[in-house]
Amino acid sequence: MRVNKKYSCLPAEEKGIHIINIRAIEDIGYDQHESTLLNSLSKNPDADCKYGLYFRDGKRKVDYILVYHYKKSSAGKTLARRAQQNDASVRSSKQDQPLPGKGVQLEMGDSEPHLDYHEDDKRFRREEYEGNLVEAGLELERDEDTKIHGIGFVKIHAPWNVLCREAEFLKLKMPTKKMYQINQTHGLLKKINSVIQKITEPIQPKVAEHKPQTVKRLSYPFSREKQHLFDLSDKDSFFDSKTRSTIVYEILKRTTCTKAKYSMGITSLLANGVYSAAYPLHDGDYEGENVEPNDRKLLCEEWASYGVFYKYQPIDLVRKYFGEKIGLYFAWLGVYTQMLIPASIVGIIVFLYGCATVDENIPSMEMCDQRNNITMCPLCDKTCSYWKMSSACATARASHLFDNPATVFFSVFMALWAATFMEHWKRKQMRLNYRWDLTGFEEEEDHPRAEYEAKVLEKSLRKEHKHKEKHGYFPEETANKWRQRVKTVMAGVKLTDKEKLTWKDRFPAYLTNFVGIIFMVGLTFAIVFGVIIYRISTAAALAISSTPSGRSSVRVTVTATAVIINLVVIIILDEVYGCIARWLTQIEVPKTDKNFEERLIFKAFLLKFVNAYTPIFYVAFFKGRFVGRPGDYVYIFHSFRMEECAPGGCLMELCIQLSIIMLGKQLIQNNLFEIGIPKMKKFIRYLKLKRRRSLDHEEHMKKKQRYEVDYNLEPFAGLTPEYMEMIIQFGFVTLFVASFPLAPLFALLNNIIEIRLDAKKFVTELRRPVAVRAKDIGIWYNILRGIGKLAVIINAFVISFTSDFIPRLVYLYMYSENGTMHGFVNHTLSSFNVSDFQAGTAPNDPLDLGYEVQICRYKDYREPPWSENKYDISKDFWAVLAARLAFVIVFQNLVMFMSEFVDWIIPDIPKDISQQIHKEKVLMVEVFMREEQGKLQMLETWKDKDKRKGENCNNHSPRLSRSRSGSLSSCHSYPLDV
């Protein structure tokens, strides 16, 4: 029978054998034939170990996998290996023995070249690191006999004693034997809850974890001294697979290899290519016949399927399988998607109100009335002629759909919605913290990153070198050798505890960050400016068109093409800025992974925010503001005239810009990229493996092990991209919602697909990530609050400056003769005498409309040409501006106050949860008090026994004084022995 005992928990010194170099009995040279015979008679060993989920003994579960590359030996090397195996029946404990499956020392002269230095160095470091893992208590097993040639796998198992030790170190809360009743609602609330449960039963996932619980186990940080408190009836399932992999990963991070002149954890070894991958295993297959039930299969059926898009997410099962951090992301995404439902309904109502009242809107009716015969000034110099305002009728009617009094109400509603959403999430987060036993959890400082340790090591060596130079001692090695020594110096001492990187060390990186971010923001502005030039030049070119239809559709054509260009540029720059943000964060060398992630998120969000919203900000607040007037226009490069807004205002164009960028970004970047790129990468990996696969039929037909299948999956890259796309979408929903009330609806439709798409990706496309404990969503919450505050300000400015809401109010209450909006369009237009055109700017064809034009109109508040101060800004302009600024101040303060009131009135912690947390504390105190009382009773019993024994000793005869004294001494020592 084949025995795989490559790694043993016994010290190597006791056996005189190098524990790392023993793979199996046949590797030493014994029992080759017996092993082959027994293996041929026994059943498939892969089935015994459930195809890689267990060690070959079928009992020890695989908790983690390390993957490495090795150079495959040729046929000639096998003979050399066999010869060496026969000579090495009793191996010494030297470190230079070859690993099984690796290259061996040359015994064939020139027939086989020696492995290069780098391969030997990696092998040496792997041997030492794996030996240190064994010393830490882990059990390892190697497999190089796989279908993926040139790749070896190290399977890691954490035995019970190691799990208990690490659970105590990590202060993991585990369920105790004590169970208590969860407070239930009574009376009317109970009936309402029961009705809601019956109504929502069809949309609940069919998983045990999602059913409402009436009892809960009391949880307490695990302690080996108090194991009697915990339910250890089934030790195999007490620590689930997520917890086991977390424990193993913590050991991998803190275990170093120092004998190879490196002090490295698993992150450094991965970065240096010693190992190519490290990951926990999935629970099994999720599809196919005869698949055993497992959590992965259940998640695939009840969560990662588009057919269950209408159901709630099984968040507790997601947390059980992937950990708290990923569970919180999907919980937040679910809450955000649910909150979009009322916002979408209100947005649809506002849009329908605009559709219903478009025929009753007096300003748009006046613009469409051809009897008014309003002649407008040319939109460009020379090539453009005069035009009728009625030709912009369609644009004016469409503008009313989004520019009506209901949009103001919707802006206020969305500001309060954002505040309510944040409060609702905080309460949901507290419920999850209670349910997942995260109350009282505090994140401890993480291990220093490998790059930080290397930088600190380099700094300490530089100090040492300067110190030696100062005292007149010059080392023999050259500068190049000294640089090499920085990389290969003997370590093992935690220099990060003695040395730290100061702001002076990081100043060049900070300067690079500042300059780089300014350059990237400037690049975004330059691209937007380039698109503006394109719009102006294209509009002038299309105006020369000989066809009337071409001239009439100039504005729509220019707007649509410019927005598509902006969309393409945004998608490309998003990818570029993501890489640049990561590089800028890397050169800062943050100390921990948490610091690295927070700095990366800040930079990436800043760059992507500017990239996504700069074109929209331009249309909302800058387009048409610095145009000038006929006869005195503002020019770019002395040839391109600044573009103007349409007669109905820029709000319609802002709506087009926002809708195309939002929908295009969601469809192309968020969905097609997330589906297409992983599929393409998986297909490329499949082709590479197929090309490298052996032609051996038996090898080809062999079923892959679980760790081989998972190795072909895409590695988990973190939650930052997932959060980022949702935060940018949240900005589209809240920042400019006054111009596009349907934004929440499109976001809702996208998120329904996004949840299932992300779920499918996590379950089927990605390697299983290491579970990370977290009690909140981190820096993303602060970003969401910041966007919510900014949304109030931006919507106030959009309503007051971009829309015509304020000018209409001013006209209605200050200038209207009959209290209606009749005459509003004429009030907003100024007059211009065509004889005042600058030389060379008048239309080439002044009779294009069929008659001679003497006075044309343009949208502005200016004095008429017959006034003493002709073309100066009129008093009406200042009245409207004052009203706009007053509206911004009132709107901003009112909505901010209402948001803060909502924040204050809704408690962060639900009342029932705070009661349950208090109840848990009381119950835990009771448990310990009972335990202490039991100990006291036991001590009292011992004291009574001791007293009775003492009395019996005093009743002995004087003849036995010696034995009595001995008995007395033993009696008095009895409690101490106990």
PDB file of C-alpha atoms in Angstrom, residues 696-809:
ATOM      1  CA  ASP A 696      -0.277   9.739 -23.001  1.00  0.00           C
ATOM      2  CA  HIS A 697      -3.858   8.495 -23.231  1.00  0.00           C
ATOM      3  CA  GLU A 698      -3.954   7.262 -19.640  1.00  0.00           C
ATOM      4  CA  GLU A 699      -2.708  10.637 -18.395  1.00  0.00           C
ATOM      5  CA  HIS A 700      -5.198  12.435 -20.593  1.00  0.00           C
ATOM      6  CA  MET A 701      -8.171  10.422 -19.339  1.00  0.00           C
ATOM      7  CA  LYS A 702      -7.236  10.825 -15.668  1.00  0.00           C
ATOM      8  CA  LYS A 703      -9.650  13.094 -13.794  1.00  0.00           C
ATOM      9  CA  LYS A 704      -8.108  16.320 -12.580  1.00  0.00           C
ATOM     10  CA  GLN A 705      -7.607  16.912  -8.904  1.00  0.00           C
ATOM     11  CA  ARG A 706      -9.487  19.751  -7.210  1.00  0.00           C
ATOM     12  CA  TYR A 707      -6.327  21.838  -6.810  1.00  0.00           C
ATOM     13  CA  GLU A 708      -5.485  21.418 -10.514  1.00  0.00           C
ATOM     14  CA  VAL A 709      -8.943  22.620 -11.538  1.00  0.00           C
ATOM     15  CA  ASP A 710      -8.760  25.602  -9.165  1.00  0.00           C
ATOM     16  CA  TYR A 711      -5.282  26.496 -10.444  1.00  0.00           C
ATOM     17  CA  ASN A 712      -6.778  27.080 -13.896  1.00  0.00           C
ATOM     18  CA  LEU A 713      -9.221  29.622 -12.465  1.00  0.00           C
ATOM     19  CA  GLU A 714      -8.556  33.359 -12.388  1.00  0.00           C
ATOM     20  CA  PRO A 715      -6.847  34.591  -9.198  1.00  0.00           C
ATOM     21  CA  PHE A 716      -8.891  36.868  -6.937  1.00  0.00           C
ATOM     22  CA  ALA A 717      -7.826  40.500  -7.441  1.00  0.00           C
ATOM     23  CA  GLY A 718      -9.665  42.124  -4.541  1.00  0.00           C
ATOM     24  CA  LEU A 719     -12.953  43.973  -4.144  1.00  0.00           C
ATOM     25  CA  THR A 720     -11.686  47.406  -5.186  1.00  0.00           C
ATOM     26  CA  PRO A 721     -12.873  47.139  -8.848  1.00  0.00           C
ATOM     27  CA  GLU A 722     -16.290  45.878  -7.726  1.00  0.00           C
ATOM     28  CA  TYR A 723     -16.792  48.707  -5.233  1.00  0.00           C
ATOM     29  CA  MET A 724     -15.366  51.297  -7.634  1.00  0.00           C
ATOM     30  CA  GLU A 725     -17.876  50.673 -10.413  1.00  0.00           C
ATOM     31  CA  MET A 726     -20.758  50.817  -7.924  1.00  0.00           C
ATOM     32  CA  ILE A 727     -19.481  54.049  -6.325  1.00  0.00           C
ATOM     33  CA  ILE A 728     -19.154  55.718  -9.748  1.00  0.00           C
ATOM     34  CA  GLN A 729     -22.689  54.548 -10.522  1.00  0.00           C
ATOM     35  CA  PHE A 730     -23.877  55.962  -7.191  1.00  0.00           C
ATOM     36  CA  GLY A 731     -22.433  59.283  -8.344  1.00  0.00           C
ATOM     37  CA  PHE A 732     -24.402  59.127 -11.599  1.00  0.00           C
ATOM     38  CA  VAL A 733     -27.573  58.389  -9.627  1.00  0.00           C
ATOM     39  CA  THR A 734     -27.181  61.219  -7.105  1.00  0.00           C
ATOM     40  CA  LEU A 735     -24.934  63.989  -8.472  1.00  0.00           C
ATOM     41  CA  PHE A 736     -26.889  65.023 -11.603  1.00  0.00           C
ATOM     42  CA  VAL A 737     -30.225  63.381 -10.903  1.00  0.00           C
ATOM     43  CA  ALA A 738     -32.027  66.699 -11.501  1.00  0.00           C
ATOM     44  CA  SER A 739     -31.205  66.383 -15.195  1.00  0.00           C
ATOM     45  CA  PHE A 740     -31.919  62.647 -15.583  1.00  0.00           C
ATOM     46  CA  PRO A 741     -34.706  61.266 -13.334  1.00  0.00           C
ATOM     47  CA  LEU A 742     -34.465  57.844 -15.002  1.00  0.00           C
ATOM     48  CA  ALA A 743     -30.906  57.279 -13.736  1.00  0.00           C
ATOM     49  CA  PRO A 744     -32.059  55.211 -10.684  1.00  0.00           C
ATOM     50  CA  LEU A 745     -34.121  52.967 -12.970  1.00  0.00           C
ATOM     51  CA  PHE A 746     -31.182  52.161 -15.251  1.00  0.00           C
ATOM     52  CA  ALA A 747     -28.952  51.645 -12.206  1.00  0.00           C
ATOM     53  CA  LEU A 748     -31.512  49.215 -10.744  1.00  0.00           C
ATOM     54  CA  LEU A 749     -31.691  47.179 -13.954  1.00  0.00           C
ATOM     55  CA  ASN A 750     -27.902  47.076 -14.143  1.00  0.00           C
ATOM     56  CA  ASN A 751     -27.511  45.998 -10.509  1.00  0.00           C
ATOM     57  CA  ILE A 752     -29.992  43.136 -10.833  1.00  0.00           C
ATOM     58  CA  ILE A 753     -27.683  41.706 -13.494  1.00  0.00           C
ATOM     59  CA  GLU A 754     -24.520  42.832 -11.668  1.00  0.00           C
ATOM     60  CA  ILE A 755     -25.309  40.879  -8.493  1.00  0.00           C
ATOM     61  CA  ARG A 756     -25.746  37.593 -10.349  1.00  0.00           C
ATOM     62  CA  LEU A 757     -22.796  38.345 -12.642  1.00  0.00           C
ATOM     63  CA  ASP A 758     -20.469  38.982  -9.696  1.00  0.00           C
ATOM     64  CA  ALA A 759     -21.854  35.934  -7.893  1.00  0.00           C
ATOM     65  CA  LYS A 760     -21.233  33.711 -10.908  1.00  0.00           C
ATOM     66  CA  LYS A 761     -17.736  35.113 -11.231  1.00  0.00           C
ATOM     67  CA  PHE A 762     -16.899  34.440  -7.577  1.00  0.00           C
ATOM     68  CA  VAL A 763     -18.358  30.918  -7.584  1.00  0.00           C
ATOM     69  CA  THR A 764     -17.251  29.635 -11.000  1.00  0.00           C
ATOM     70  CA  GLU A 765     -14.572  31.884 -12.503  1.00  0.00           C
ATOM     71  CA  LEU A 766     -12.280  32.815  -9.600  1.00  0.00           C
ATOM     72  CA  ARG A 767     -10.106  30.872  -7.219  1.00  0.00           C
ATOM     73  CA  ARG A 768     -11.534  30.828  -3.738  1.00  0.00           C
ATOM     74  CA  PRO A 769     -10.280  33.948  -1.933  1.00  0.00           C
ATOM     75  CA  VAL A 770      -8.906  33.854   1.576  1.00  0.00           C
ATOM     76  CA  ALA A 771     -11.647  34.771   4.039  1.00  0.00           C
ATOM     77  CA  VAL A 772     -10.999  38.147   5.687  1.00  0.00           C
ATOM     78  CA  ARG A 773     -12.793  39.308   8.813  1.00  0.00           C
ATOM     79  CA  ALA A 774     -14.266  42.806   8.626  1.00  0.00           C
ATOM     80  CA  LYS A 775     -17.113  44.544  10.411  1.00  0.00           C
ATOM     81  CA  ASP A 776     -17.729  47.350   7.895  1.00  0.00           C
ATOM     82  CA  ILE A 777     -17.031  48.334   4.287  1.00  0.00           C
ATOM     83  CA  GLY A 778     -14.109  50.544   5.308  1.00  0.00           C
ATOM     84  CA  ILE A 779     -13.169  53.721   3.432  1.00  0.00           C
ATOM     85  CA  TRP A 780     -15.983  53.209   0.929  1.00  0.00           C
ATOM     86  CA  TYR A 781     -18.529  54.380   3.501  1.00  0.00           C
ATOM     87  CA  ASN A 782     -16.758  57.729   3.854  1.00  0.00           C
ATOM     88  CA  ILE A 783     -16.612  58.089   0.062  1.00  0.00           C
ATOM     89  CA  LEU A 784     -20.357  57.415  -0.149  1.00  0.00           C
ATOM     90  CA  ARG A 785     -21.089  60.045   2.501  1.00  0.00           C
ATOM     91  CA  GLY A 786     -18.881  62.530   0.657  1.00  0.00           C
ATOM     92  CA  ILE A 787     -20.725  61.910  -2.619  1.00  0.00           C
ATOM     93  CA  GLY A 788     -24.056  62.319  -0.831  1.00  0.00           C
ATOM     94  CA  LYS A 789     -23.018  65.739   0.531  1.00  0.00           C
ATOM     95  CA  LEU A 790     -21.576  66.800  -2.835  1.00  0.00           C
ATOM     96  CA  ALA A 791     -24.791  65.727  -4.591  1.00  0.00           C
ATOM     97  CA  VAL A 792     -26.811  68.300  -2.655  1.00  0.00           C
ATOM     98  CA  ILE A 793     -24.518  71.127  -3.775  1.00  0.00           C
ATOM     99  CA  ILE A 794     -24.307  70.006  -7.402  1.00  0.00           C
ATOM    100  CA  ASN A 795     -28.059  69.525  -7.775  1.00  0.00           C
ATOM    101  CA  ALA A 796     -28.645  72.973  -6.294  1.00  0.00           C
ATOM    102  CA  PHE A 797     -26.391  74.502  -8.964  1.00  0.00           C
ATOM    103  CA  VAL A 798     -27.899  72.358 -11.751  1.00  0.00           C
ATOM    104  CA  ILE A 799     -31.426  73.489 -10.880  1.00  0.00           C
ATOM    105  CA  SER A 800     -30.505  77.141 -10.455  1.00  0.00           C
ATOM    106  CA  PHE A 801     -27.915  77.672 -13.227  1.00  0.00           C
ATOM    107  CA  THR A 802     -28.373  74.913 -15.814  1.00  0.00           C
ATOM    108  CA  SER A 803     -32.165  74.678 -15.924  1.00  0.00           C
ATOM    109  CA  ASP A 804     -34.632  77.486 -16.586  1.00  0.00           C
ATOM    110  CA  PHE A 805     -36.480  76.888 -13.309  1.00  0.00           C
ATOM    111  CA  ILE A 806     -35.260  80.091 -11.618  1.00  0.00           C
ATOM    112  CA  PRO A 807     -35.679  82.401 -14.661  1.00  0.00           C
ATOM    113  CA  ARG A 808     -39.251  81.112 -15.022  1.00  0.00           C
ATOM    114  CA  LEU A 809     -39.991  81.846 -11.355  1.00  0.00           C
TER     115      LEU A 809
END
